[in-house]
XYZ file of C-alpha atoms in Angstrom:
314
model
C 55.970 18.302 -23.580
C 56.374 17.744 -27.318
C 53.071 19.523 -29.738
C 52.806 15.690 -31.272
C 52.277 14.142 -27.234
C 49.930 17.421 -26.718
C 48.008 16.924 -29.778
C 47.680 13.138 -29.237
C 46.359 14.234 -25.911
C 44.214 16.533 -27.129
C 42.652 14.083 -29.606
C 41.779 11.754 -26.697
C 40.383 14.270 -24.315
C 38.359 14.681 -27.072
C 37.207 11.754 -28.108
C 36.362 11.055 -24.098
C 34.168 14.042 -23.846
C 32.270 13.269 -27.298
C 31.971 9.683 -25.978
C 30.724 10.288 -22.508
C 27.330 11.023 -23.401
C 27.185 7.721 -25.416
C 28.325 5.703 -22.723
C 26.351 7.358 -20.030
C 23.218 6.730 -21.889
C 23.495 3.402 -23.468
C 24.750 2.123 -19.643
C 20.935 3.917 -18.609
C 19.458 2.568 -21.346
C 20.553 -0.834 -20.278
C 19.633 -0.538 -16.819
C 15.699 0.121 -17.936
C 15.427 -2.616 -20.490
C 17.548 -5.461 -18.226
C 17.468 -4.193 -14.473
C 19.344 -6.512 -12.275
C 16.314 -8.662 -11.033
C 15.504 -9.577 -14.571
C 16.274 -13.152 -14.705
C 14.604 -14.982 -17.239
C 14.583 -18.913 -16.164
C 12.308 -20.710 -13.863
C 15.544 -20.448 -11.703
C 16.122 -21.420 -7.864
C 17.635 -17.668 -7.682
C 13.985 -16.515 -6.303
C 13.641 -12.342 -5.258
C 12.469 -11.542 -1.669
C 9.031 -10.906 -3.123
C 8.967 -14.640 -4.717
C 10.254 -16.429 -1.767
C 7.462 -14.511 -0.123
C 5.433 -15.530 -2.587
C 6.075 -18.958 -3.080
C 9.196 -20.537 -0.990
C 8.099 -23.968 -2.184
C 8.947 -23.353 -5.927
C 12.055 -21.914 -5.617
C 13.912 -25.167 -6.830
C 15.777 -26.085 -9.714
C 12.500 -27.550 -10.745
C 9.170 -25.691 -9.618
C 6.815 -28.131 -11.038
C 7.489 -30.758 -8.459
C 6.954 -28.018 -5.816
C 3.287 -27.282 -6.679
C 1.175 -29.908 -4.304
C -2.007 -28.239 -6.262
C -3.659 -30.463 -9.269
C -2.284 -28.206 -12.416
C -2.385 -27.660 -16.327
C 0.285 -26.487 -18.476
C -0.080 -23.166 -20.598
C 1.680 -23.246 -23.711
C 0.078 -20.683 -25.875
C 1.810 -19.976 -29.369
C 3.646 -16.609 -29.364
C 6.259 -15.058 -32.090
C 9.008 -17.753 -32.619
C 8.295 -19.362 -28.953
C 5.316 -19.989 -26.901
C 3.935 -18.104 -23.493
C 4.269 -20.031 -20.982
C 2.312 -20.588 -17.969
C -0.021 -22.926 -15.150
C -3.773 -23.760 -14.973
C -5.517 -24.759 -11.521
C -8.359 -25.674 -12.052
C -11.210 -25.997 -9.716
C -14.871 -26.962 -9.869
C -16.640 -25.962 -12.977
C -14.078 -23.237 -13.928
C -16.266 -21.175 -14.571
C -14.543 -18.057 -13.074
C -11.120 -17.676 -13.303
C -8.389 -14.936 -12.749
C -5.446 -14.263 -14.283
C -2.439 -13.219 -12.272
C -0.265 -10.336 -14.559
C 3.162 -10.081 -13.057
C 5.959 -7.092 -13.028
C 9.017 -6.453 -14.798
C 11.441 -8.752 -14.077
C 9.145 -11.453 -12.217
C 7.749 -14.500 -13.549
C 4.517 -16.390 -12.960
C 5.537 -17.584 -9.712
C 4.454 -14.272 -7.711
C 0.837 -15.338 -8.454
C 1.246 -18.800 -6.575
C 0.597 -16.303 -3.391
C -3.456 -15.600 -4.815
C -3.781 -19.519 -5.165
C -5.116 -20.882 -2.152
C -7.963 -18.413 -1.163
C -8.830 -18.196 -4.368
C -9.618 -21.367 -5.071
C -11.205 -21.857 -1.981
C -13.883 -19.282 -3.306
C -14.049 -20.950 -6.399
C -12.243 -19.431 -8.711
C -9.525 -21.062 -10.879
C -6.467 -18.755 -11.618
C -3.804 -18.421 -14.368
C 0.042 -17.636 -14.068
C 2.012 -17.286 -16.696
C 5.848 -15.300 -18.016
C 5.468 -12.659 -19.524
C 7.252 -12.287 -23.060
C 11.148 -12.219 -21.960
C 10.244 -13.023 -18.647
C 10.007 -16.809 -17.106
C 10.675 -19.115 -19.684
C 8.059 -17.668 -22.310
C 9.433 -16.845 -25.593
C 12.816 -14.279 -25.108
C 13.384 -10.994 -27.988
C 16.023 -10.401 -26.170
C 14.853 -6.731 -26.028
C 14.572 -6.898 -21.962
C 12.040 -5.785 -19.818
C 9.801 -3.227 -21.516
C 7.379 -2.236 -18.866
C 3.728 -3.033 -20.262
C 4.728 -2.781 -24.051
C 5.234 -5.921 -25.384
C 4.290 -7.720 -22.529
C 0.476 -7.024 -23.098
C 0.953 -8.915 -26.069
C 1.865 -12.143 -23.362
C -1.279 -10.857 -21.605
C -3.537 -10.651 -24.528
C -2.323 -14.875 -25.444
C -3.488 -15.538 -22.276
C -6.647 -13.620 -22.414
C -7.302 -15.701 -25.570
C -6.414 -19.085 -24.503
C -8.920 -18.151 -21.344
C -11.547 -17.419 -23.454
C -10.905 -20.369 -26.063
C -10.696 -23.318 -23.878
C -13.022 -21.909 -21.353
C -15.897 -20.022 -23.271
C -18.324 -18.523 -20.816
C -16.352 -18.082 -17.863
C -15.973 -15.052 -16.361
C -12.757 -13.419 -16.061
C -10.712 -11.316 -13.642
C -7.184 -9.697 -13.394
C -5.017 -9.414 -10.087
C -2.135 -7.258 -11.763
C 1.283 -6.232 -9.996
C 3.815 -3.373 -10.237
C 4.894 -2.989 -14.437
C 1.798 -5.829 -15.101
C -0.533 -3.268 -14.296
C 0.923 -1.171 -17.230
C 0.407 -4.510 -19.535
C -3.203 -4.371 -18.825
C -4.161 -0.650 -19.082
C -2.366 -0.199 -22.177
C -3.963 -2.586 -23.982
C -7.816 -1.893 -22.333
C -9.418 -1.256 -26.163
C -8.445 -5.108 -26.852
C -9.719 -6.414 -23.792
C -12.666 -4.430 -23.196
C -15.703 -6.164 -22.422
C -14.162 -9.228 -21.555
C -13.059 -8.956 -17.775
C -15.150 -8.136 -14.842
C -12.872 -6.536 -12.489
C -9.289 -5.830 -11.883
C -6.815 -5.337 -8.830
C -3.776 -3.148 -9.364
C -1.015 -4.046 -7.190
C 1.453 -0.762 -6.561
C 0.893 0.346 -10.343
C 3.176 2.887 -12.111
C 2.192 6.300 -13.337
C 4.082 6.322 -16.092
C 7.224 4.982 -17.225
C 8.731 8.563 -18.049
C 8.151 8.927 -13.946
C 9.820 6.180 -13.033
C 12.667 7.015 -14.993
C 13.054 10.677 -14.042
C 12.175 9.887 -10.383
C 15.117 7.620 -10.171
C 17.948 9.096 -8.428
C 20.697 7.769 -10.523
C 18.652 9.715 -13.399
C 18.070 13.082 -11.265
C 22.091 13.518 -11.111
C 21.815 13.336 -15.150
C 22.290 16.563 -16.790
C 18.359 17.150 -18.047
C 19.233 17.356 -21.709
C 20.650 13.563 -21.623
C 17.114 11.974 -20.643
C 15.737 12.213 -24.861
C 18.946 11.033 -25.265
C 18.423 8.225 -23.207
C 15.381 7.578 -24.671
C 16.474 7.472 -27.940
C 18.640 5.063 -27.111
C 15.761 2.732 -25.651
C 13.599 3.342 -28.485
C 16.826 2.272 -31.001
C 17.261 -0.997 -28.970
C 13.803 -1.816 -28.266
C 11.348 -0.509 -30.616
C 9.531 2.231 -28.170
C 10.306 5.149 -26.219
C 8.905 5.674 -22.343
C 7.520 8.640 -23.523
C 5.077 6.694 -25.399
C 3.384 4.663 -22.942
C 1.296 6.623 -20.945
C -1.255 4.504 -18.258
C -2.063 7.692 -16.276
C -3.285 8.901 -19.901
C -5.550 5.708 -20.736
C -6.969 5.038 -17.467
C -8.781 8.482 -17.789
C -10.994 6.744 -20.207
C -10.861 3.390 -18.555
C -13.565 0.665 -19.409
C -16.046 0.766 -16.344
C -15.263 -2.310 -14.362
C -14.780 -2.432 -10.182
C -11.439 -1.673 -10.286
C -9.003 -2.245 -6.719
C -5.469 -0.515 -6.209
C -3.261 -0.813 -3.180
C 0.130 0.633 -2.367
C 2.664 0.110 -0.038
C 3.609 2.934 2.192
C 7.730 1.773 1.945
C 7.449 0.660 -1.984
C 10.874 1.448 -3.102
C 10.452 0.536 -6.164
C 7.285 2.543 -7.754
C 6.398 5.183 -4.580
C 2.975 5.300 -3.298
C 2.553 8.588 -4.764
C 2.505 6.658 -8.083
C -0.902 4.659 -7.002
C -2.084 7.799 -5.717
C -1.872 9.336 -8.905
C -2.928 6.765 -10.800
C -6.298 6.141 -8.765
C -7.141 9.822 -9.314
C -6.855 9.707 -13.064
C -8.622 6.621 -13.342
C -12.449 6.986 -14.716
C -14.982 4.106 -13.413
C -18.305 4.608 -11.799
C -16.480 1.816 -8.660
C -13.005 1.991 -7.530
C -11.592 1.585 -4.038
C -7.832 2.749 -2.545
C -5.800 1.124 0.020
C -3.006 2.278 1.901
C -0.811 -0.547 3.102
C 1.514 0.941 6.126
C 4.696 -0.841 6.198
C 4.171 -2.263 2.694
C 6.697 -3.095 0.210
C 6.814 -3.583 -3.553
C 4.926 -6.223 -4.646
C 4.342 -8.270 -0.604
C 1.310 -6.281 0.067
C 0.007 -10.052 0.424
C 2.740 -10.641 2.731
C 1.827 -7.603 4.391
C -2.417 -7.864 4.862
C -2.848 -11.407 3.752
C -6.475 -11.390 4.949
C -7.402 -8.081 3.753
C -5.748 -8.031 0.171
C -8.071 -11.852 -0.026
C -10.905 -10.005 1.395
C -10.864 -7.060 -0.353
C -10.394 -9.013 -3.443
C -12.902 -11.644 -3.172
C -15.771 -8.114 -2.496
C -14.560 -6.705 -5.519
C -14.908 -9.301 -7.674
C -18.211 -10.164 -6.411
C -18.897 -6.331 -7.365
C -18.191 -7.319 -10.833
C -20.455 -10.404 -11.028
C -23.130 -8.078 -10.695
């Protein structure tokens, strides 16, 4: 072998190893900020937990699905609008709004509809920012940051159109995350929440997945970086187990599933612990999975919801 082939060679085995790291961590800095199930679009291409949730919308148009009487939500947001449904019922004078995950879209709060309303209260479900069809950075799925802001709109538009009326939250998975981080702007305003298998922290997630685990420890700021270059934030920086410890002191409800995949039960667990108000309650769901704890103990997650939020009318 010639020194010109060997240094040519040399050159790109050196160029691979320099650019190894880059690749590594801008392909796991993809995966956080567009995992596969984030689909924005009202789309027929439903998840397990939204079929669950609601089979009926699942169609190239979901509107004509919904046998409910319904409003529009079009609240002004950036360059776009969040996007959502009303239903309405009675006097609306108490009404919860349904915060979904990362990567869903307002359809996994159809599920809450019917006892709900039968109990008289109206609910809200609405896309997140990048989620749905509500306004799209672009940015991906960012795990409570920007979508409190979606959160917040709705919040607003709530309290606008309906002034009075007392509010509640039924949050799920990453939604949780939009609520708690952005408690100091809501505070005083909602009467009790329900936290559906809610993350620790977003740092945990990451490090607990096992793709990341067989990641040489030093490449995880790295990673990080990365996010915070593309999307304006690092994981490091939002910190729900940190906020709830000073928590505004509502009734507050969480459940996990025992076979949650997606954010382990050890994350409620946690969470719950760390979480300072004078009335909180835990549930274990056996057998349940991320995000179909409805699917799972229909009559108990209605139950238990319908006692909590009758805690916070006190």
């Amino acid at each position: 072998m010639s020194k010109k082939i060997k240094k040519v060679l040399l050159v790109f085995f050196l160029v691979i190893v320099l650019a190894l790291p880059f690749i590594i961590g801008n392909t796991m800095a993809n995966m956080v900020l567009h995992p596969p199930w984030h689909k924005p679009g009202l789309t027929p291409g439903c998840s397990v937990v939204q079929r669950a949730a609601a089979a009926p919308l699942c169609i190239e148009n979901p509107e004509s699905g919904i046998r409910e009487k319904f409003e529009r939500v079009n609240v002004p947001y950036k360059e776009g609008h969040v996007k959502g449904w009303f239903f309405p019922t009675g006097k609306n004078h108490k009404i919860v709004i349904f915060v979904h995950g990362a990567g869903a879209d307002r359809r996994n709060g159809y599920v809450h509809l019917s006892y709900l309303q039968k109990a008289g209260y109206a609910l809200v479900v609405y896309d997140a920012p990048n989620h749905g069809v509500s306004y799209n950075t672009g940015v991906g799925v960012t795990f409570g940051k920007y979508e409190q802001e979606g959160f917040l709109k709705i919040l607003d538009w709530v309290k606008t159109n309906y002034a009075g009326a007392e509010i509640y939250v039924i949050a799920s998975s990453a939604g949780t995350s939009a609520v708690i981080l952005s408690k100091e702007s809501w505070k005083g305003s909602i009467k009790a929440a329900v936290f559906e298998n809610p993350l620790y922290s977003i740092d945990r997630i990451i490090r607990e997945n096992p793709i990341t685990q067989k990641l040489p420890s030093i490449m995880i700021p790295f990673v990080y970086w990365l996010i915070e270059l593309k999307a304006g934030f690092s994981p490091q920086d939002l910190l729900p187990n940190e906020l709830v410890k000073s928590f505004p002191d509502i009734p507050v409800l969480v459940l996990h599933g025992t076979l949650d995949r997606t954010i382990p039960l050890q994350h409620g667990k946690d969470l719950y612990k760390n979480l300072s108000v004078s009335q909180k309650k835990f549930i274990k769901v056996e057998k349940g999975r991320h995000s179909m704890l409805m699917a799972t103990i229909p009559r108990k997650f209605a139950a238990e919801t319908l006692q909590l939020f009758a805690i916070g009318d006190k």
